[in-house]
Coordinates of C-alpha atoms and ligand atoms in Angstrom, one line a residue:
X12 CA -22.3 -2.6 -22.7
X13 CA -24.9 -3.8 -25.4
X14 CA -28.3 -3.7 -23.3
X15 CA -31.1 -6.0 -24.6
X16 CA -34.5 -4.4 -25.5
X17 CA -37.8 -5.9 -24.3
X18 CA -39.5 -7.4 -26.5
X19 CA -43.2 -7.5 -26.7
X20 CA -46.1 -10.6 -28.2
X21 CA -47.9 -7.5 -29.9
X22 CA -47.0 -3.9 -29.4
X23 CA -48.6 -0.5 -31.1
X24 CA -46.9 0.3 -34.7
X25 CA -47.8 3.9 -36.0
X26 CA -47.3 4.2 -40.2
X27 CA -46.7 8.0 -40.2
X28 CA -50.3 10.2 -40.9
X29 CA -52.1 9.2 -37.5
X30 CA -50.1 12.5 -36.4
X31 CA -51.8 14.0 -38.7
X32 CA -55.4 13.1 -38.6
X33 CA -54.9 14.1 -34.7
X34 CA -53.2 17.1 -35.2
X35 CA -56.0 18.0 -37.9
X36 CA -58.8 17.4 -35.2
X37 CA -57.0 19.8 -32.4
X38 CA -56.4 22.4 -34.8
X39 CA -60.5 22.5 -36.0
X40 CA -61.6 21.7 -32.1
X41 CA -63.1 18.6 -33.1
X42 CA -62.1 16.8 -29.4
X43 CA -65.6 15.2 -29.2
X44 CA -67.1 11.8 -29.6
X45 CA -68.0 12.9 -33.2
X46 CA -66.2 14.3 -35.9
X47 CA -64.8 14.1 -39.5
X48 CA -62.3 11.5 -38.0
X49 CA -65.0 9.9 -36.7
X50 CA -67.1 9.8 -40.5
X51 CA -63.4 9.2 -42.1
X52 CA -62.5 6.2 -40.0
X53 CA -65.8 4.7 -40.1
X54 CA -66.0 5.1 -44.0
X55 CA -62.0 3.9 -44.3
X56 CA -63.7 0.9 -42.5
X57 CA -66.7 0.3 -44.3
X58 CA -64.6 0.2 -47.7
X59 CA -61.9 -2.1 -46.6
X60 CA -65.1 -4.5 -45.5
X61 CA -66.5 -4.3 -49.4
X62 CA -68.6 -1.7 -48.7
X63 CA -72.1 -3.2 -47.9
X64 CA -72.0 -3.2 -44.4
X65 CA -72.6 -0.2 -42.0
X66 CA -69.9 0.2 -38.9
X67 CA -70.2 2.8 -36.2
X68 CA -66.8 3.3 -34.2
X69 CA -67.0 2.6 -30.5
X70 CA -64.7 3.1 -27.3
X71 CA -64.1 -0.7 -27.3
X72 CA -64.7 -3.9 -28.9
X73 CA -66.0 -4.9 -25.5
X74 CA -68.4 -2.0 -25.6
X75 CA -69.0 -3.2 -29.4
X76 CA -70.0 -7.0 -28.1
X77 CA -72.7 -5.4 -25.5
X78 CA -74.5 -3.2 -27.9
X79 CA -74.8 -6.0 -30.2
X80 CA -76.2 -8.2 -28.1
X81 CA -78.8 -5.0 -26.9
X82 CA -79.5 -4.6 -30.7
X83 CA -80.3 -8.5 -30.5
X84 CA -82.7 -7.4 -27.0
X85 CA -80.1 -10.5 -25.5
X86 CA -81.7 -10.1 -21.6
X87 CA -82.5 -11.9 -18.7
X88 CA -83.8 -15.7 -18.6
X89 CA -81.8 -15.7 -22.3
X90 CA -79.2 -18.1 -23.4
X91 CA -76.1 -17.0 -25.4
X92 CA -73.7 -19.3 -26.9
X93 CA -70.2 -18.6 -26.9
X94 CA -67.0 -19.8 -28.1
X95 CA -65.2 -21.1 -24.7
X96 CA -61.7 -21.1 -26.2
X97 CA -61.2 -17.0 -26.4
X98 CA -60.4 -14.2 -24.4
X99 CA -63.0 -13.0 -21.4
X100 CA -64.4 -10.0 -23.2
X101 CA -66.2 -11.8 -25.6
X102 CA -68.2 -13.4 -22.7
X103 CA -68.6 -11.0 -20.2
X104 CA -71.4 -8.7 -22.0
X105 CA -73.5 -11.9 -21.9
X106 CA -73.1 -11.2 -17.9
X107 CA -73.8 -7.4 -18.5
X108 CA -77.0 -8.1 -20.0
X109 CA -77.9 -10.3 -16.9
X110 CA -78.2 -13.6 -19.7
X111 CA -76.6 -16.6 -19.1
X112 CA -73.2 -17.9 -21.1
X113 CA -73.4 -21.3 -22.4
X114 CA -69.7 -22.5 -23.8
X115 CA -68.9 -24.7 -26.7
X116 CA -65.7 -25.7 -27.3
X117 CA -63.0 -25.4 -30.5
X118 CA -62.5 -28.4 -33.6
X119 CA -59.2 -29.3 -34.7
X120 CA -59.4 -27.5 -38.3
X121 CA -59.3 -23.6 -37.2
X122 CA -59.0 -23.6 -32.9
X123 CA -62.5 -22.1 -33.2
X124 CA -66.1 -23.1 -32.2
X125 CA -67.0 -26.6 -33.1
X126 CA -70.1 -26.3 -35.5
X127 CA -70.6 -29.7 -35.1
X128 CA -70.6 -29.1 -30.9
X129 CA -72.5 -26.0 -31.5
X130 CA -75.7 -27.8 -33.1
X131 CA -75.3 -30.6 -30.1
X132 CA -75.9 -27.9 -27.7
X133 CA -78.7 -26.1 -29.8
X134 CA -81.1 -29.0 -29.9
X135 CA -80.1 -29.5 -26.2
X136 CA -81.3 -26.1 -25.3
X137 CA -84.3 -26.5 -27.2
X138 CA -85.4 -29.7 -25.4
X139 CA -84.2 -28.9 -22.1
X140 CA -84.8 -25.4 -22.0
X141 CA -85.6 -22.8 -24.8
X142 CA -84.0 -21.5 -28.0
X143 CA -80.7 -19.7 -27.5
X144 CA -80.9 -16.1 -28.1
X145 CA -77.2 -15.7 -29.7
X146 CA -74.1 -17.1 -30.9
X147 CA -71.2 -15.6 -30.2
X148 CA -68.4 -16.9 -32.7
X149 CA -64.7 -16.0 -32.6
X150 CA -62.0 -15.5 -35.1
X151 CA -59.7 -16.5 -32.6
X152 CA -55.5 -15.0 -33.1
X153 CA -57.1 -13.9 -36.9
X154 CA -57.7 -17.5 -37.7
X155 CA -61.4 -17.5 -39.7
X156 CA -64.3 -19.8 -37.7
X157 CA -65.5 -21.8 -40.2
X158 CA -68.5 -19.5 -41.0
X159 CA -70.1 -21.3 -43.7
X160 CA -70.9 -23.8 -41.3
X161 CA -71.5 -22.0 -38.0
X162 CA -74.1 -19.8 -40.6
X163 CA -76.1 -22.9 -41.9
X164 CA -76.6 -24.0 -38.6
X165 CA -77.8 -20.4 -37.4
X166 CA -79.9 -20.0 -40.0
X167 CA -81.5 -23.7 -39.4
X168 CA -82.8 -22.8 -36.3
X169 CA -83.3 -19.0 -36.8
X170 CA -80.6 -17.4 -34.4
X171 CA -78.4 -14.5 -35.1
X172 CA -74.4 -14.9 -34.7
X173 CA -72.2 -12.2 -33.7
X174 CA -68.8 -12.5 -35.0
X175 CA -66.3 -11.2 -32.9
X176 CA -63.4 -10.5 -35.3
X177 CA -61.5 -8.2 -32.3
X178 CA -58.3 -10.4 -33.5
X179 CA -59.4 -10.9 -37.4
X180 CA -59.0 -7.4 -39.0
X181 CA -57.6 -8.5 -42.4
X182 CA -58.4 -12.1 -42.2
X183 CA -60.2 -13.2 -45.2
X184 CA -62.8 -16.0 -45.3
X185 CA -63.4 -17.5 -49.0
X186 CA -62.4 -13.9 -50.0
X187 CA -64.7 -12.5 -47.6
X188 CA -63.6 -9.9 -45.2
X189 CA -63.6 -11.5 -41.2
X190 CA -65.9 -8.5 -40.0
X191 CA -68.4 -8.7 -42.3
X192 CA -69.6 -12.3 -42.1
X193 CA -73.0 -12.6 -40.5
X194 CA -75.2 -10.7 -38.8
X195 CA -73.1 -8.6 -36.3
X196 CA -69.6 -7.8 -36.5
X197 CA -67.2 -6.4 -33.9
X198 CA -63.3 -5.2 -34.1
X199 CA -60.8 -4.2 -31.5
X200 CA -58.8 -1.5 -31.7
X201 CA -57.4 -1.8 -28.5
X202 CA -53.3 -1.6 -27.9
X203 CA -52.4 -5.1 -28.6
X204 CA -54.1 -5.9 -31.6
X205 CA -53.5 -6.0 -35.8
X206 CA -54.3 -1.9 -35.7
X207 CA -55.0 0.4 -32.9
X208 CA -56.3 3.5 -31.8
X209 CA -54.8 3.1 -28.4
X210 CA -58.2 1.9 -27.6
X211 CA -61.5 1.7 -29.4
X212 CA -63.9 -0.8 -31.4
X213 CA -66.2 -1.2 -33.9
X214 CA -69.8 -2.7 -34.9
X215 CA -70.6 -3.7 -37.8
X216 CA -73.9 -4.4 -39.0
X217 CA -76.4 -4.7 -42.1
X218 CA -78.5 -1.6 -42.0
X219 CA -78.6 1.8 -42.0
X220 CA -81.4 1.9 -39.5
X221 CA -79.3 -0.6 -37.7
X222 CA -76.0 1.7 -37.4
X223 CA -78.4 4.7 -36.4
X224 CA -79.7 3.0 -33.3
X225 CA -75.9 1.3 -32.2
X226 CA -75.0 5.4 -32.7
X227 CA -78.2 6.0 -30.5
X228 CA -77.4 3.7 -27.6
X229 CA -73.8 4.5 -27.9
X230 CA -74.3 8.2 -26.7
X231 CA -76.5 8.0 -24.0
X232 CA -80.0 7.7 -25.9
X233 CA -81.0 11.3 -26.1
X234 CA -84.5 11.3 -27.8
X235 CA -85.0 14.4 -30.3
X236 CA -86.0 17.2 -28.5
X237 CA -84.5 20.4 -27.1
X238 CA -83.8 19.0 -23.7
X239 CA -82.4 16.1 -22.7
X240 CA -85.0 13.6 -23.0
X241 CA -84.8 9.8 -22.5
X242 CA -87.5 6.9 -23.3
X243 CA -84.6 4.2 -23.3
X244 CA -81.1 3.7 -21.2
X245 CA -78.0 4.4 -23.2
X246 CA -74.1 4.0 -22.7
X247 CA -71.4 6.6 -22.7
X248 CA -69.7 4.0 -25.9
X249 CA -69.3 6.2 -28.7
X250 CA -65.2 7.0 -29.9
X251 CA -63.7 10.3 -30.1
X252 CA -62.2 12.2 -33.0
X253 CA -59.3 12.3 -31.4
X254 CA -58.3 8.7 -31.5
X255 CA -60.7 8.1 -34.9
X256 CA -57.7 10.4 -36.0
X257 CA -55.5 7.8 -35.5
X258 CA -57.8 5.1 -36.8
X259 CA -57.6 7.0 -40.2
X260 CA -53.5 6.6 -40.4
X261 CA -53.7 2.9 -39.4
X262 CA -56.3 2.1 -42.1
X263 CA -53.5 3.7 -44.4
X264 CA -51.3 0.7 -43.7
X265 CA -53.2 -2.1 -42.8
X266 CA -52.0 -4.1 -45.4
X267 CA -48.3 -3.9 -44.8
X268 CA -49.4 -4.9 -41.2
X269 CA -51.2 -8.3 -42.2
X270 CA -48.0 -8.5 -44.2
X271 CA -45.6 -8.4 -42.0
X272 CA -47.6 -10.4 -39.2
X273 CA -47.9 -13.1 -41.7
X274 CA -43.8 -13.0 -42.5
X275 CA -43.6 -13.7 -38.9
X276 CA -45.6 -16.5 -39.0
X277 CA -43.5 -17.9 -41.9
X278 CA -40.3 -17.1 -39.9
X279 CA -41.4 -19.1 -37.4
X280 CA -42.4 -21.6 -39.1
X281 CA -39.7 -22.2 -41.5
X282 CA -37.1 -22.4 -39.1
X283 CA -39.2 -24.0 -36.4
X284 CA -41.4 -27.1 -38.2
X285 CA -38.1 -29.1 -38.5
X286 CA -38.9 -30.0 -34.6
X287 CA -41.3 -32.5 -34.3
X288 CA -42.3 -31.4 -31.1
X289 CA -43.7 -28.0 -32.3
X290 CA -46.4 -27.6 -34.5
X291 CA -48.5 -24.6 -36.2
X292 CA -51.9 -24.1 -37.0
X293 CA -52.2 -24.5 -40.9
X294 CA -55.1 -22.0 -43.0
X295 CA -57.9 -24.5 -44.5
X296 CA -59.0 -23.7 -48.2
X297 CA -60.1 -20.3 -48.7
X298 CA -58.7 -19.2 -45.2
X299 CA -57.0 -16.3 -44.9
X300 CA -55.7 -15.6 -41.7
X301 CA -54.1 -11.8 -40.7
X302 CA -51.5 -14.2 -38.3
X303 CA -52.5 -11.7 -35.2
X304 CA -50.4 -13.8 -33.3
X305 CA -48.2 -17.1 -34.3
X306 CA -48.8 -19.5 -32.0
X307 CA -47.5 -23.0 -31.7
X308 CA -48.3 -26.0 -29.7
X309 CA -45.8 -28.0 -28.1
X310 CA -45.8 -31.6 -27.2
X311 CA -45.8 -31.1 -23.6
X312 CA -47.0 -28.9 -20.9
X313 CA -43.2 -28.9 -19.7
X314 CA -41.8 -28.2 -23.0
X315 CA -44.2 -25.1 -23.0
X316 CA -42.4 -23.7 -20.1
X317 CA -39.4 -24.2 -20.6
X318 CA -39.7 -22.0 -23.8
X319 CA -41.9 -19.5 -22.3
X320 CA -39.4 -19.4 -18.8
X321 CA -36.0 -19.2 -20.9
X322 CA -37.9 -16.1 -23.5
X323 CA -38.6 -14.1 -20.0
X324 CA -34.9 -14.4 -19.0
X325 CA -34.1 -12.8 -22.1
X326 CA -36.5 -10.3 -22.3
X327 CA -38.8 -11.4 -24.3
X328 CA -42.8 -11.9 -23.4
X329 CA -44.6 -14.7 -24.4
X330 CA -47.7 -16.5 -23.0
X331 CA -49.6 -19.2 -22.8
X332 CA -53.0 -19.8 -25.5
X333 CA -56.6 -18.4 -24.3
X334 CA -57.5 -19.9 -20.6
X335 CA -61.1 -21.8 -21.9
X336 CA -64.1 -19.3 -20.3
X337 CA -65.5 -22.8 -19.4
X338 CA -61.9 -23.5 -16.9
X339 CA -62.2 -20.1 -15.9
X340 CA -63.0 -19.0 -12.1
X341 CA -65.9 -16.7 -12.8
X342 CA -67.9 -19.2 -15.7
X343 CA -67.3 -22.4 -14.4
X344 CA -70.2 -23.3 -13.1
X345 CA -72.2 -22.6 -16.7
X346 CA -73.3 -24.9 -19.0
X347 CA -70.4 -25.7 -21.3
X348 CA -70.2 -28.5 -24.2
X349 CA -67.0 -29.6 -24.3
X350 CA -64.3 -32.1 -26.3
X351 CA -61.1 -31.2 -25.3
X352 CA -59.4 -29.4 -27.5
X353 CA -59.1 -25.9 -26.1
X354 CA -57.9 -27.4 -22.5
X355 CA -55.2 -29.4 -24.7
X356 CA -54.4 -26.2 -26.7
X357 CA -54.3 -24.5 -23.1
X358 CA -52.1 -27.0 -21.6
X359 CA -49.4 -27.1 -24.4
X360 CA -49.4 -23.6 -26.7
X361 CA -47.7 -20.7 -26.5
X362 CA -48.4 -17.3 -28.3
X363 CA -45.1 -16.3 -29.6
X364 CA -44.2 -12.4 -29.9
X365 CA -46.2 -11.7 -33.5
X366 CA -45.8 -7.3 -33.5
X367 CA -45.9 -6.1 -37.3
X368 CA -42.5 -3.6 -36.1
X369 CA -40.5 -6.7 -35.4
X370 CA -37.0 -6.5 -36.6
X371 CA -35.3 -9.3 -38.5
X372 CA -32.6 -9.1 -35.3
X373 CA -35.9 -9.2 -32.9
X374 CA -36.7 -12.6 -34.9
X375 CA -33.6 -14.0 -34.3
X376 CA -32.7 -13.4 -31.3
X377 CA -36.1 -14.8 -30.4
X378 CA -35.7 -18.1 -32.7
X379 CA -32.4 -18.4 -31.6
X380 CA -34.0 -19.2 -27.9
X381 CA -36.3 -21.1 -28.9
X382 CA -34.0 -23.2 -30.9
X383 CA -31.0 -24.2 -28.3
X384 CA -33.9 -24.7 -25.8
X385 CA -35.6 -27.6 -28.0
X386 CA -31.8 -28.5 -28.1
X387 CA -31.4 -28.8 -24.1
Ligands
LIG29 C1 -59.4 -7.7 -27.6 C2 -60.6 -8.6 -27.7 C3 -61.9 -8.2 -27.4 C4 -62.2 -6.9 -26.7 O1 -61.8 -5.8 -27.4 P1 -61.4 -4.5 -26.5 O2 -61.3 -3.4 -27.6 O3 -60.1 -4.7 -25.8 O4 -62.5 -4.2 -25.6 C5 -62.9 -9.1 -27.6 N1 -62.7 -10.3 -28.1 C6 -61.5 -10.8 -28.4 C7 -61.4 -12.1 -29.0 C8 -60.4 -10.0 -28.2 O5 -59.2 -10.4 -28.5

């Protein structure tokens, strides 16, 4: 009998060399958080982001997020404002810095923070309390923020923005690599997302002096001397040759990946936008997104589980859009400014499976449930 294979939203896809690069490092003894993996990987990086910025490879993008917001001295009695409509990681190093979270909420255009929202709460803060500290922006399932925008209205009131681009590796903002858009940038490499290292980050940032202090708090903050010596606290943060080995092959094929993620979005589409009761997010001008994930929203609550129940019978995972931080158990009683888009997008979309190793058979039989269940 023909058994059905699971089918995952996002699963890991190897091109060929990571073996390679890894074998490379266990056959010089380079198992350590340091490495030429380590130099390779954060240069391979640095190139495919046009070259001006500075990246130092981390354990996480979560990792990534809290030493940006310690290079921004983000601490206690500060405000940080963050895109509600996202996943938890990009919120929780506000909490690890013992700040406080304020959420603003997505605009129709991109599912991504509302400039227009985000200046509301600004002069809010200002009068009511003091200056936020941060911005935390989000490139949410590789779709570009509209960073023109969110930059003017940083820059108007002097506050730095951290761009979390954990799902935007290979998204492209008026030709612009997602990464490398304002002050601080941060990547994933965790299991799920466009390449991985089975898990590890990245930060991006503007200067040299900049990258050297990241790589200082990322290893625990050992002053020069022939002891260990410490004048500040540091973090155990900093990525290991081994998996930077692995970083190196995926940077070989990044671009078939954003490739075949966005002729998954197309498949979707082409065969799914005759429905009227599905729609897709469209890119702006001058977006480019990497199509992390495709994900569609219904016209009802219902409708989305329906589709997402009859996909599990077969095998197949889907899920529901980003729960809002602002809905969420553990933030909802901060500040949040709010128009309801992302508890509509939360209500009614569904993140479809979106892996670059998809097979033209995988799409099918997906699309084929999708299809006699809008027909039911
Ligand atoms: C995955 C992700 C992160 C965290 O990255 P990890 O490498 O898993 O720690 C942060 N923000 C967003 C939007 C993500 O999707």
């Amino acid at each position: 009998m023909l058994t059905k294979t699971k089918i995952y939203l996002s699963s890991p896809h190897m091109g060929g060399s990571e073996q390679k690069f890894v074998d490379e490092a266990f056959a010089t003894n380079w198992i350590a958080p340091l490495g030429p993996n380590v130099d390779g990987f954060e240069n391979d990086l640095k190139n495919y982001l046009g070259g001006d910025k500075c990246v130092a490879v981390l354990s996480s993008g979560t990792a990534a997020i809290h030493l940006g917001l310690q290079l921004l001295d983000v601490s206690e009695g500060d405000e940080v404002l963050c895109q509600s409509f996202t996943f938890s990681a990009s919120a929780n190093p506000i909490i690890y810095q013992d700040a406080t979270p304020v959420f603003i909420d997505s605009e129709l255009d991109t599912w991504n923070m509302s400039p227009e929202l985000l200046e509301i709460a600004i002069k809010d803060r200002i009068e009511k309390y003091k200056k936020p500290k941060a911005i935390i922006a989000v490139h949410l399932y590789g779709m570009p923020y509209k960073a023109n925008e969110i930059n003017a209205i940083a820059k108007k009131y002097d506050i730095p923005v951290v761009e979390d681009s954990a799902e935007a590796l290979g998204s492209k903002y008026f030709n612009r690599e997602c990464g490398s858009l304002s002050d601080i940038g941060i990547l994933s490499f965790n299991g799920n997302k466009i390449i991985t290292t089975s898990g590890g980050g990245a930060l991006i940032v503007g200067t040299k002096e900049l990258k050297d202090k990241a790589v200082f708090l990322s290893t625990q903050a050992r002053d020069n001397a022939p002891h260990y010596e410490h004048s500040s606290i540091g973090f155990n943060y900093r990525m290991s040759n081994v998996l930077a080995g692995i970083g190196r092959g995926q940077m070989e094929v990044i671009d078939d990946r954003v490739e075949a993620r966005r002729k998954n979005f197309e498949f979707y589409k082409k065969h799914l936008s005759q429905f009227n009761e599905i729609t897709f997010l469209e890119e702006p001008k001058n977006f480019f997104s990497n199509r992390w994930i495709t994900c569609i929203e219904t016209e009802s609550f219902e409708l989305r589980e329906k589709l997402r129940l009859e996909l599990l019978k077969d095998d197949i995972e889907s899920r529901p859009l980003w729960k809002p931080m602002h809905m969420q158990p553990i933030f909802k009683n901060y500040l949040h400014f709010t128009n309801g888009t992302s508890e509509r997008l939360f209500d009614k979309g569904l993140c479809l499976p979106s892996g670059s190793n998809l097979s033209q058979d995988d799409l099918q039989r997906i699309l084929n449930i999708i299809i006699n269940t809008l027909k039911l």
